[in-house]
Amino acid sequence: MDTGKAYPMGAHPRDGGINFAVYSPHAHNLILCLYDEQDQETERLNLPARSGDIWHGFLPDLEPGVRYGFRAEGDFEPDRGLLFNVNKLLVDPYAKALSAPFEPHPNLYAHDTADLSGLKPSDTDSAPQVPKALVPGPDTFDWQDTVRPDTPWPQTVLYEVHVKGFSQLNPAVPEELRGTYLGLAHDASIGHLTDLGVTAVQLMPCLAFMSEPRLADLNLVNYWGYNPANFFAPDPRYAVDDAVTEFKTMVRALHQAGIEVILDVVYNHTAEGNLLGPMLSHKGLHAAQFYRHQPDNFSHFIDTTGCGNTVDIHQLYPLTLVMDSLRHWLNHYQVDGFRFDLAATLGREAWDFTPHSAFFKAISQDPVIRHCKLIAEPWDIGRGGYQLGQFPEQWYECNDRYRDTLRRFWRGDGGTLPEFATRVMGSRDLLKKGSRSYSTSLNYVTYHDGFTLEDLVSYNQRHNAANQERNLDGHDNNLSYNWGCEGATEDDHILTLRQQTKRNLIASLLLSQGAVHLLGGDEIGRTQQGNNNAYCQDNEINWFNWSDPDQRFQAFVEQCIRIRGSSTLFHDLIFSAEQLINEPATTDKVHWYRCDGYAMEIKDWQDPNNHCLGILLSSDIDNPAINLHLCSEYYLILVNAGQHDIVFTLPANPVTGWQRVFDTALNDGLSEDTPARIRTSYTLKAHSLALLARCGDE
């Protein structure tokens, strides 16, 4: 074996052989282990060279596709952050493909789990239970000249989806493809997404992950995948044969349909857990340089994620690894952006979050990463962990204040009208991104970690018994309302109110400023049977039920997405700093009306019993409140979250009249072919929203 080169990291073909490079500052020796297709070890070779903290070597006459792993020799002194154990096979942190999924197993622990009186190294070989890295070959995938859709942010409608759950039960997808990358790439899947009108899919974690051992003991799994074991390889469990090629095929098919691909990525922690967790990769190579720990005791991991460890992005090697991973997914797989799980952790320096952290600076100067879509889940569980509105200017942020406000408003909570108005106008009070014109709020009503939309209007309490945690897991402040009966019912009145509330929430969401996030399956009435934390349910609780989709509600969602895309007034409103001083904001394009047709006053905003509002959106002229007849387009959004019908006096302007686009209380919210011309007033039923548009000239 020749000395090779210290760069690039991982395994790379060159000059008729393969170069290997791995970072391990305190190892005494690094051993390369090669395996055949039956996972039988064929050779062990010491990496012959070291450049600084990187061990490397070149093996001639070795072809791509070979399976390999590393073993590290060194001291086993946990209090110094040294956990070396040559009996444990370690996956290359830069592995681009894996022979099998990661699965929990007792042999994966570096210490003897039978004797915890003092940590002692385990003498059990873990190789049979460890996936092998695959040496990558040349990238010959045919992208067929497909280009990225590059949808502008304000026009983006995200659809959050789990690769397996989406197609697992879809009879229109061939059985052998269901629950896979190719299942999502199938014409039946793409057709549903294009019919719906979404512009992007946000894929729940596809980077290789492993279930927590605790779940394995309960015969459960980490279905969501928020427990990563490798940052470069697509998880093989969603592949028919070749995860790398099939993932690219999926991206290509989505791009050909004009749909962007956003990856939900977890760089804040790994599946290795705390000191007593399994050893898969980093813990056996460079634990003290990769995980946050107390400065005086390397065995005490700092946990701002709630998952046992925290990747220390403040340090050079983890930061470099994450940047390399992001570029890999953008360049090699042509994805369009990322949603960062617990992104506040990534913005922590030595201790606290700052928008000027090394992580954000590295992204902002990177010529590849800085131009993709960047989404932050703007919190973690550490000190000062809630950071909504504090991320850099080009980042969009998951806006939980939007979610909570819309839920409270549409279930009829008093005193919520002013904040409702502020949220639908882009939450610029929370996301003050300098002089940026458009709102960087990623608005949502439902997310994977909570109730589905159907359950939000059907349950007052969580029903998580299937998780085997005594129904103590999951959020206990859902801001939901069952409208009179917990769970399933045949009461027509309750069912009507539930459907109407769903339409109110979706209509509000799609008529709001900012970008839109939809939870996959909400459009067909997907239920998790009241489970608001279904992370460990790889079954019908999570899988989409295609046998009885709510087609009327799906048609309503499709309609709202089309309406949103039909006018810039629903997503591209611009506010100046001066216009944002007094909330809710008023511009020459936005005016607020009482139900009697007069402009809202301070006392109207401050009335806790006021649940009604008219929002006038108009094209850009000097004074649309007076000269509406000069506007090229204008819309009137009428909302009534109260318990009684309200007669709205329409704004008194010299126009030719209004026509109803839709009313959530009528015709399942679907627009009518020949809407009547409305002159002076409109009766809006309780718990409903209506959208009116300017009639054409008579």
XYZ file of C-alpha atoms in Angstrom:
698
model
C 0.000 0.000 0.000
C 1.432 3.385 -1.016
C 1.271 6.560 1.077
C -1.358 8.239 -1.065
C -2.697 11.713 -0.317
C -4.419 13.388 2.633
C -7.075 14.944 0.403
C -9.856 14.481 -0.523
C -11.320 12.810 2.547
C -12.875 9.360 2.320
C -12.305 6.865 -0.486
C -11.631 8.211 -3.991
C -10.601 6.453 -7.219
C -7.479 7.801 -8.893
C -4.571 6.545 -10.983
C -5.897 3.012 -11.303
C -6.529 2.519 -7.605
C -8.261 3.959 -4.551
C -7.009 6.653 -2.170
C -8.193 6.520 1.455
C -8.031 9.406 3.943
C -9.548 9.619 7.415
C -9.290 12.143 10.257
C -8.239 10.787 13.668
C -5.914 13.050 15.706
C -5.212 10.703 18.642
C -5.211 7.250 17.057
C -2.027 5.203 17.266
C -2.828 3.374 14.055
C -5.594 3.256 11.415
C -6.452 -0.048 9.772
C -8.304 -0.371 6.473
C -10.531 -3.474 6.305
C -11.769 -4.774 2.943
C -14.819 -7.015 2.468
C -16.359 -9.098 -0.294
C -20.020 -8.962 -1.369
C -20.922 -11.468 1.353
C -19.427 -9.103 3.950
C -16.536 -11.465 4.622
C -13.294 -9.711 5.470
C -10.661 -10.241 2.781
C -7.787 -8.022 3.890
C -6.486 -5.722 6.634
C -3.994 -3.016 5.817
C -2.442 -0.304 7.962
C -2.783 3.167 6.470
C 0.904 3.916 5.918
C 1.030 7.710 6.127
C -0.106 10.550 8.333
C -0.293 14.237 7.440
C -1.144 16.199 10.549
C -4.320 14.616 11.926
C -5.233 12.773 8.715
C -4.248 9.168 8.044
C -4.028 8.122 4.398
C -2.911 5.517 1.914
C -3.270 4.466 -1.722
C -4.169 0.931 -2.807
C -3.406 0.241 -6.485
C -5.469 -2.108 -8.641
C -8.565 -1.682 -6.437
C -11.800 -1.021 -8.276
C -14.853 1.052 -7.273
C -17.642 -0.803 -5.518
C -15.440 -2.602 -3.009
C -16.694 -2.672 0.592
C -14.553 -1.257 3.370
C -14.404 0.050 6.926
C -11.816 1.266 9.428
C -10.497 0.097 12.769
C -8.649 2.507 15.039
C -5.998 1.543 17.580
C -5.419 3.821 20.532
C -6.129 4.484 24.189
C -9.448 3.797 25.866
C -9.714 6.646 28.368
C -13.272 8.051 28.314
C -12.567 11.004 30.613
C -10.046 12.240 28.026
C -12.433 11.658 25.137
C -10.464 8.644 23.926
C -12.701 5.687 23.080
C -10.504 3.678 20.747
C -11.372 0.015 20.419
C -9.850 -1.993 17.579
C -12.642 -4.570 17.935
C -15.152 -2.099 16.522
C -15.476 -1.578 12.795
C -16.045 2.086 11.985
C -17.891 3.511 8.998
C -15.978 6.122 7.030
C -17.501 9.528 7.956
C -17.163 10.431 4.261
C -18.752 7.216 2.942
C -20.801 8.032 -0.165
C -22.790 4.783 -0.220
C -23.533 1.934 2.192
C -24.030 -1.798 1.769
C -26.991 -1.901 4.193
C -28.975 0.300 6.586
C -27.741 0.954 10.108
C -29.551 -1.171 12.686
C -29.060 -1.158 16.484
C -27.247 -4.158 17.960
C -25.563 -4.933 21.321
C -22.209 -5.482 19.592
C -21.992 -1.841 18.481
C -20.927 -0.524 21.895
C -17.277 0.301 22.543
C -17.618 -0.573 26.227
C -18.597 -3.775 27.961
C -22.333 -3.284 28.532
C -22.492 -6.193 30.991
C -20.229 -4.426 33.493
C -20.852 -0.707 34.091
C -18.975 -0.532 37.413
C -16.243 1.165 35.416
C -16.168 1.520 31.666
C -14.088 -1.240 30.145
C -13.502 -1.814 26.427
C -15.623 -4.479 24.785
C -13.811 -7.409 23.150
C -16.703 -8.272 20.805
C -16.166 -7.716 17.078
C -18.879 -5.471 15.631
C -18.080 -6.032 11.946
C -21.017 -8.397 11.215
C -23.482 -5.743 12.393
C -21.888 -2.678 10.768
C -22.835 -1.528 7.237
C -19.836 -1.386 4.942
C -18.920 1.723 3.002
C -18.810 1.332 -0.777
C -15.990 2.881 -2.761
C -17.699 5.248 -5.222
C -17.194 4.929 -8.947
C -17.254 7.665 -11.601
C -20.477 9.650 -11.765
C -22.073 8.574 -15.039
C -25.709 9.294 -14.178
C -27.638 10.784 -17.091
C -29.503 13.871 -15.901
C -31.044 14.174 -19.391
C -30.309 17.908 -19.493
C -32.785 18.432 -16.653
C -32.436 21.818 -14.970
C -33.360 22.922 -11.489
C -36.779 24.639 -11.340
C -35.350 27.573 -9.325
C -38.744 28.733 -8.024
C -38.586 32.188 -6.377
C -39.010 32.021 -2.616
C -42.238 34.058 -2.371
C -43.913 31.694 -4.849
C -42.731 28.543 -3.094
C -45.265 26.019 -1.793
C -43.446 23.231 0.064
C -44.928 19.781 0.529
C -43.359 17.889 3.450
C -43.317 14.169 2.752
C -41.800 10.916 3.982
C -40.346 8.837 1.141
C -41.752 5.561 2.435
C -45.080 6.731 3.810
C -46.117 8.535 0.639
C -46.250 5.533 -1.687
C -46.279 2.533 0.658
C -50.024 1.936 0.251
C -50.575 3.503 -3.166
C -52.092 0.847 -5.476
C -51.167 2.968 -8.501
C -47.469 2.417 -7.745
C -46.024 -1.024 -8.614
C -45.724 -3.103 -5.466
C -41.959 -3.528 -5.760
C -41.485 0.255 -5.847
C -43.786 1.229 -2.993
C -42.076 2.995 -0.108
C -38.909 3.741 -2.094
C -37.161 6.581 -3.887
C -38.444 5.103 -7.148
C -41.943 4.978 -5.684
C -41.826 8.731 -5.192
C -40.414 9.083 -8.713
C -43.275 7.042 -10.225
C -45.739 8.771 -12.545
C -48.609 8.202 -10.072
C -46.700 10.013 -7.315
C -45.492 12.826 -9.551
C -49.004 13.193 -10.935
C -50.489 13.744 -7.508
C -47.922 16.427 -6.704
C -48.349 18.255 -10.008
C -52.147 18.097 -9.777
C -51.903 19.588 -6.313
C -49.693 22.389 -7.606
C -46.877 22.317 -5.056
C -43.541 23.752 -6.185
C -41.234 21.726 -3.924
C -41.101 18.585 -1.834
C -39.363 18.688 1.527
C -38.135 15.145 2.121
C -37.966 13.958 5.691
C -34.456 12.661 6.503
C -32.942 10.520 3.757
C -29.341 10.679 4.934
C -28.395 7.308 6.427
C -29.766 6.951 9.956
C -30.283 4.405 12.726
C -33.107 3.773 15.183
C -32.395 4.301 18.850
C -31.625 1.048 20.717
C -34.442 1.893 23.151
C -36.948 1.720 20.298
C -35.553 -1.592 19.100
C -36.141 -3.012 22.583
C -39.816 -1.974 22.227
C -40.109 -3.432 18.700
C -40.444 0.106 17.335
C -38.280 2.063 14.885
C -37.256 5.646 14.251
C -39.567 6.036 11.262
C -38.949 9.753 10.803
C -35.171 9.289 10.509
C -33.983 12.148 12.735
C -31.042 10.106 14.050
C -28.264 10.331 11.454
C -25.329 7.956 11.205
C -23.720 9.318 8.036
C -23.945 12.704 6.294
C -23.131 11.660 2.708
C -24.940 8.402 1.895
C -28.637 8.105 1.010
C -30.295 5.578 3.298
C -30.410 2.137 1.623
C -33.705 1.182 3.286
C -35.604 3.274 0.704
C -33.817 1.672 -2.266
C -34.787 -1.283 -4.418
C -31.144 -1.936 -5.294
C -28.822 1.069 -5.655
C -29.676 3.965 -3.332
C -27.336 6.417 -5.076
C -28.745 5.930 -8.574
C -32.340 5.677 -7.384
C -32.114 8.863 -5.327
C -30.829 10.708 -8.400
C -33.615 9.200 -10.481
C -36.136 10.567 -7.989
C -34.616 14.057 -8.077
C -34.524 14.017 -11.871
C -38.186 13.000 -12.120
C -39.263 15.722 -9.706
C -37.217 18.360 -11.508
C -38.675 17.309 -14.843
C -42.094 17.999 -13.312
C -40.946 21.457 -12.172
C -40.748 20.432 -8.500
C -37.766 21.355 -6.327
C -36.236 18.946 -3.791
C -35.468 20.195 -0.284
C -33.677 17.828 2.102
C -34.484 17.836 5.794
C -30.968 17.437 7.221
C -29.856 16.665 10.764
C -26.362 17.966 11.478
C -26.956 18.822 15.130
C -26.413 15.303 16.544
C -25.743 11.711 15.499
C -27.045 8.247 16.345
C -23.984 7.577 18.518
C -25.744 9.161 21.488
C -23.945 9.961 24.724
C -20.915 8.242 26.242
C -22.895 5.024 26.751
C -24.349 5.024 23.237
C -23.260 2.878 20.283
C -20.013 3.415 18.379
C -20.544 3.746 14.632
C -18.031 6.212 13.253
C -17.039 9.528 14.835
C -16.951 8.277 18.404
C -14.278 5.730 17.504
C -12.166 8.120 15.438
C -12.344 11.605 16.951
C -14.984 11.860 19.692
C -13.444 14.805 21.561
C -13.037 16.804 18.351
C -16.554 16.117 17.074
C -18.990 16.337 20.010
C -19.586 19.130 22.489
C -18.380 18.223 25.958
C -17.544 19.761 29.306
C -14.029 21.244 29.099
C -12.832 19.457 32.226
C -14.406 16.076 31.449
C -14.524 14.781 27.888
C -16.812 11.928 28.898
C -19.619 14.352 29.796
C -21.360 15.179 26.512
C -23.241 18.483 26.270
C -26.711 17.915 24.845
C -28.629 20.860 23.326
C -30.596 18.524 21.057
C -32.259 16.099 23.466
C -30.648 13.207 21.584
C -27.620 12.463 23.769
C -24.927 14.424 21.970
C -24.348 17.642 20.046
C -22.099 17.987 17.010
C -19.660 20.807 17.719
C -19.955 22.838 14.509
C -17.883 25.512 16.260
C -14.821 23.294 15.694
C -13.008 23.108 12.355
C -13.355 19.418 11.475
C -17.128 19.097 12.084
C -17.713 22.380 10.253
C -15.658 21.196 7.282
C -17.485 17.853 7.237
C -20.907 19.531 7.188
C -19.912 21.988 4.442
C -18.544 19.110 2.365
C -21.803 17.203 2.914
C -23.961 20.133 1.783
C -21.908 20.636 -1.367
C -22.071 16.881 -2.053
C -25.886 16.862 -2.021
C -26.092 20.020 -4.114
C -23.534 18.970 -6.728
C -23.809 15.186 -6.821
C -27.576 14.872 -6.320
C -28.713 18.248 -7.712
C -30.983 19.008 -4.745
C -32.286 22.549 -4.375
C -31.903 23.314 -0.690
C -32.027 22.215 2.915
C -34.193 22.439 5.978
C -31.887 22.332 9.013
C -33.236 20.451 12.022
C -32.632 22.292 15.339
C -30.668 24.943 13.481
C -30.063 27.002 16.615
C -27.510 24.363 17.623
C -25.616 24.925 14.379
C -25.387 28.631 15.181
C -23.799 28.135 18.595
C -20.211 29.218 19.086
C -18.475 28.162 22.306
C -21.819 28.268 24.126
C -24.476 30.598 22.771
C -26.217 31.182 19.454
C -25.158 34.046 17.202
C -26.179 34.847 13.610
C -22.483 35.579 13.048
C -21.308 32.070 13.933
C -18.690 30.186 11.932
C -21.435 28.005 10.423
C -23.393 30.938 8.989
C -20.232 32.667 7.773
C -19.057 29.513 6.039
C -22.368 29.189 4.207
C -22.584 32.868 3.275
C -19.203 32.795 1.529
C -19.574 29.405 -0.148
C -20.134 29.857 -3.921
C -22.412 26.786 -4.083
C -24.297 26.604 -0.800
C -25.201 30.267 -0.409
C -27.429 30.244 -3.504
C -29.660 27.309 -2.537
C -32.815 27.453 -0.434
C -31.946 27.562 3.275
C -34.569 26.871 5.952
C -34.015 26.974 9.699
C -35.910 25.229 12.429
C -34.978 28.181 14.642
C -34.635 26.542 18.050
C -33.043 23.798 20.141
C -33.398 22.841 23.815
C -30.223 24.545 25.056
C -29.748 27.852 26.823
C -31.270 30.668 24.758
C -32.450 28.085 22.269
C -35.473 29.921 20.811
C -34.106 32.124 18.010
C -37.014 32.828 15.654
C -36.170 35.895 13.576
C -32.464 35.861 14.390
C -31.099 33.951 11.410
C -29.160 35.608 8.550
C -31.032 37.532 5.897
C -31.137 34.863 3.171
C -32.570 32.214 5.532
C -36.271 31.391 5.749
C -37.475 30.298 9.178
C -40.153 27.838 10.305
C -42.618 30.198 11.963
C -44.307 28.475 14.907
C -45.860 31.789 15.964
C -47.762 31.756 12.674
C -48.948 28.189 13.353
C -50.099 28.937 16.891
C -51.845 32.173 15.974
C -53.872 30.661 13.143
C -54.891 27.716 15.289
C -56.039 29.970 18.123
C -57.838 32.400 15.827
C -59.830 29.789 13.927
C -60.899 27.900 17.030
C -62.373 31.202 18.232
C -59.947 32.395 20.926
C -60.572 36.008 21.915
C -58.054 38.787 21.406
C -56.246 37.075 18.532
C -57.383 39.275 15.630
C -54.429 41.735 15.619
C -51.825 38.994 15.662
C -53.738 37.050 13.011
C -53.533 40.089 10.735
C -49.817 40.498 11.421
C -49.076 36.834 10.743
C -50.896 36.712 7.379
C -48.970 39.808 6.326
C -45.638 38.006 6.762
C -44.754 38.311 10.483
C -42.390 41.156 9.791
C -42.495 42.068 13.477
C -40.617 38.834 14.167
C -38.454 38.505 11.064
C -36.746 41.860 10.652
C -34.206 41.046 7.976
C -32.708 44.455 7.392
C -33.971 46.034 4.193
C -35.234 42.773 2.665
C -38.388 43.390 0.650
C -40.189 40.091 1.091
C -41.116 38.190 4.191
C -38.780 35.310 5.110
C -41.471 33.560 7.130
C -42.079 29.920 6.260
C -45.725 29.695 7.225
C -47.329 26.449 8.292
C -50.301 25.121 10.210
C -49.181 21.507 10.564
C -45.777 19.806 10.549
C -44.599 16.224 10.921
C -44.067 16.713 14.670
C -47.660 17.261 15.726
C -51.239 16.649 14.677
C -52.152 16.268 11.032
C -54.737 18.783 9.825
C -57.505 16.192 10.173
C -56.458 15.401 13.743
C -56.099 19.093 14.600
C -59.867 19.510 14.216
C -60.734 16.084 15.665
C -58.825 15.780 18.941
C -58.385 17.964 22.022
C -55.776 15.630 23.524
C -52.895 13.579 22.175
C -53.400 9.834 21.841
C -49.863 8.442 21.759
C -50.294 5.121 23.569
C -48.832 3.230 20.597
C -45.470 4.920 21.305
C -45.259 3.014 24.625
C -44.316 6.109 26.632
C -47.472 6.235 28.788
C -48.883 8.973 26.541
C -46.369 11.432 28.030
C -44.482 12.155 24.815
C -45.409 14.754 22.235
C -46.662 18.303 22.653
C -49.419 18.850 25.224
C -50.385 22.336 23.976
C -51.753 21.552 20.534
C -54.178 24.492 20.286
C -56.560 22.030 18.652
C -60.334 21.724 18.936
C -62.496 18.673 18.273
C -65.746 20.668 17.865
C -67.689 18.536 20.322
C -66.459 14.951 20.075
C -63.019 13.415 20.613
C -61.967 11.516 17.511
C -64.160 9.857 14.924
C -67.843 10.771 14.838
C -70.888 10.485 12.582
C -72.413 13.742 13.799
C -73.006 15.775 10.640
C -72.865 19.130 12.448
C -69.460 18.355 13.966
C -68.134 16.997 10.694
C -69.261 20.142 8.887
C -67.475 22.392 11.379
C -64.327 20.287 11.159
C -64.184 20.466 7.382
C -64.941 24.172 7.421
C -62.141 24.816 9.917
C -59.706 22.863 7.761
C -60.676 25.012 4.794
C -60.255 28.181 6.868
C -56.741 27.184 7.921
C -55.641 26.175 4.418
C -57.153 29.264 2.793
C -55.501 31.568 5.341
C -52.178 29.803 4.829
C -52.218 30.066 1.061
C -53.334 33.706 1.070
C -50.574 34.750 3.500
C -47.356 36.616 2.745
C -44.206 34.515 3.025
C -43.540 31.007 1.748
C -45.916 28.098 2.395
C -45.314 24.734 4.045
C -47.936 21.990 3.682
C -47.836 18.704 5.571
C -48.079 15.857 3.079
C -51.357 13.974 3.299
C -53.368 16.834 4.773
C -54.927 17.358 1.358
C -56.466 13.870 1.381
C -57.560 13.892 5.031
C -54.694 11.819 6.465
C -55.094 10.958 10.145
C -52.626 9.611 12.693
C -55.520 8.615 14.954
C -54.695 11.400 17.380
C -50.983 10.571 17.672
C -49.090 13.860 17.655
C -45.613 12.328 17.901
C -45.706 9.402 15.480
C -41.921 9.282 15.033
C -41.701 5.569 15.864
C -44.698 4.232 13.912
C -43.691 2.547 10.658
C -47.239 1.445 9.894
C -50.681 2.697 8.832
C -50.541 5.441 11.458
C -48.037 7.220 9.207
C -48.559 5.716 5.761
C -50.843 7.619 3.403
C -54.230 5.964 2.969
C -54.994 6.179 -0.749
C -58.068 3.936 -0.578
C -60.425 6.689 0.583
C -58.905 10.133 -0.080
C -60.959 13.237 0.617
C -61.228 14.327 -2.993
C -63.385 17.390 -2.294
C -60.895 18.761 0.188
C -58.007 17.974 -2.142
C -59.797 19.967 -4.849
C -60.113 22.881 -2.413
C -56.378 22.810 -1.634
C -55.573 22.678 -5.359
C -57.869 25.663 -5.894
C -56.167 27.719 -3.180
C -52.716 26.954 -4.576
C -53.854 28.077 -8.047
C -55.318 31.280 -6.620
C -52.107 32.004 -4.726
C -50.098 31.632 -7.914
C -52.495 33.758 -9.953
C -51.601 37.090 -8.350
C -48.510 38.615 -6.767
C -50.836 40.223 -4.220
C -50.932 36.901 -2.343
C -47.189 36.484 -1.918
C -45.128 39.477 -3.090
C -46.326 42.439 -1.023
C -43.530 44.831 -0.110
C -43.463 46.897 3.072
C -41.106 49.722 3.931
C -39.594 50.095 7.388
C -41.894 53.037 8.097
C -44.990 51.031 7.213
C -44.023 48.380 9.744
C -43.855 50.734 12.714
C -47.560 50.376 13.508
C -48.867 46.826 13.343
C -50.708 45.467 11.471
C -48.960 47.032 8.519
C -50.846 49.229 6.071
C -49.559 50.081 2.612
C -51.054 51.355 -0.602
C -51.808 47.687 -1.352
C -53.346 46.626 1.972
C -56.308 48.112 3.831
C -58.238 46.758 6.816
C -62.026 47.041 7.176
C -64.645 46.461 9.819
C -67.777 44.530 8.978
C -69.674 47.847 8.607
C -67.427 48.826 5.699
C -65.389 51.447 7.554
C -61.633 51.295 8.105
C -60.453 49.524 11.243
C -59.572 51.819 14.144
C -57.429 51.232 17.230
C -60.454 50.384 19.347
C -61.483 47.737 16.824
C -58.081 46.070 16.975
C -58.134 46.143 20.766
C -61.596 44.612 21.127
C -61.011 41.015 22.379
C -64.482 40.009 21.177
C -63.855 41.083 17.599
C -63.434 38.036 15.369
C -64.226 39.678 12.016
C -62.052 41.464 9.521
C -61.971 42.554 5.882
C -58.589 42.691 4.146
C -58.419 44.626 0.888
C -55.514 43.780 -1.429
C -55.125 45.975 -4.466
C -52.689 46.656 -7.262
C -50.219 49.482 -6.856
C -51.735 52.959 -7.324
C -51.528 56.117 -5.249
C -54.712 55.661 -3.237
C -56.595 52.437 -3.896
C -58.989 53.099 -1.005
C -60.460 55.914 -3.118
C -59.596 54.886 -6.662
C -60.343 51.158 -6.726
C -61.872 51.484 -10.174
C -58.378 52.323 -11.467
C -56.780 49.131 -10.104
C -55.896 46.330 -12.487
C -56.821 43.820 -9.784
C -57.997 43.725 -6.231
C -59.281 41.161 -3.765
C -61.239 41.325 -0.544
C -60.616 38.646 2.074
C -63.440 38.417 4.616
C -62.873 36.445 7.819
C -65.342 35.549 10.556
C -63.991 33.350 13.354
C -66.966 34.139 15.579
C -69.980 32.015 16.433
C -72.562 34.092 14.545
C -73.157 35.024 10.910
C -72.004 38.538 10.004
C -73.244 40.877 7.288
C -70.236 42.656 5.777
C -70.845 46.021 4.165
C -68.436 46.042 1.273
C -66.090 49.040 0.919
C -67.967 51.934 -0.658
C -66.087 52.559 -3.886
C -67.165 53.326 -7.461
C -66.599 49.833 -8.792
C -68.692 47.549 -10.898
C -69.192 45.091 -8.058
C -67.628 41.996 -6.582
C -67.783 38.323 -7.343
C -67.217 35.479 -4.951
C -64.108 33.417 -5.665
C -64.867 30.981 -2.853
C -66.478 30.796 0.561
C -65.344 28.089 2.996
C -68.933 27.701 4.250
C -70.418 27.076 0.801
C -70.033 24.276 -1.741
C -67.150 22.675 0.229
C -65.263 25.904 -0.406
C -65.060 25.279 -4.141
C -65.572 28.165 -6.542
C -68.715 28.365 -8.631
C -68.709 28.417 -12.420
C -70.973 31.504 -12.662
C -70.545 33.526 -9.460
C -73.174 36.161 -8.803
C -72.302 39.853 -8.883
C -72.296 41.292 -5.365
C -72.966 45.009 -4.912
C -73.048 46.346 -1.371
C -73.051 43.601 1.261
C -72.097 40.006 1.860
C -73.348 37.630 4.554
C -70.482 35.568 5.944
C -71.434 32.588 8.040
C -69.854 31.829 11.406
C -66.436 30.136 11.316
C -65.757 30.925 7.685
C -63.612 32.849 5.200
C -64.565 34.249 1.828
C -62.458 35.620 -0.997
C -64.068 38.208 -3.278
C -62.595 39.626 -6.476
C -63.357 42.710 -8.529
C -65.892 42.086 -11.270
C -65.131 42.974 -14.835
C -66.678 46.074 -16.334
C -70.364 45.815 -17.213
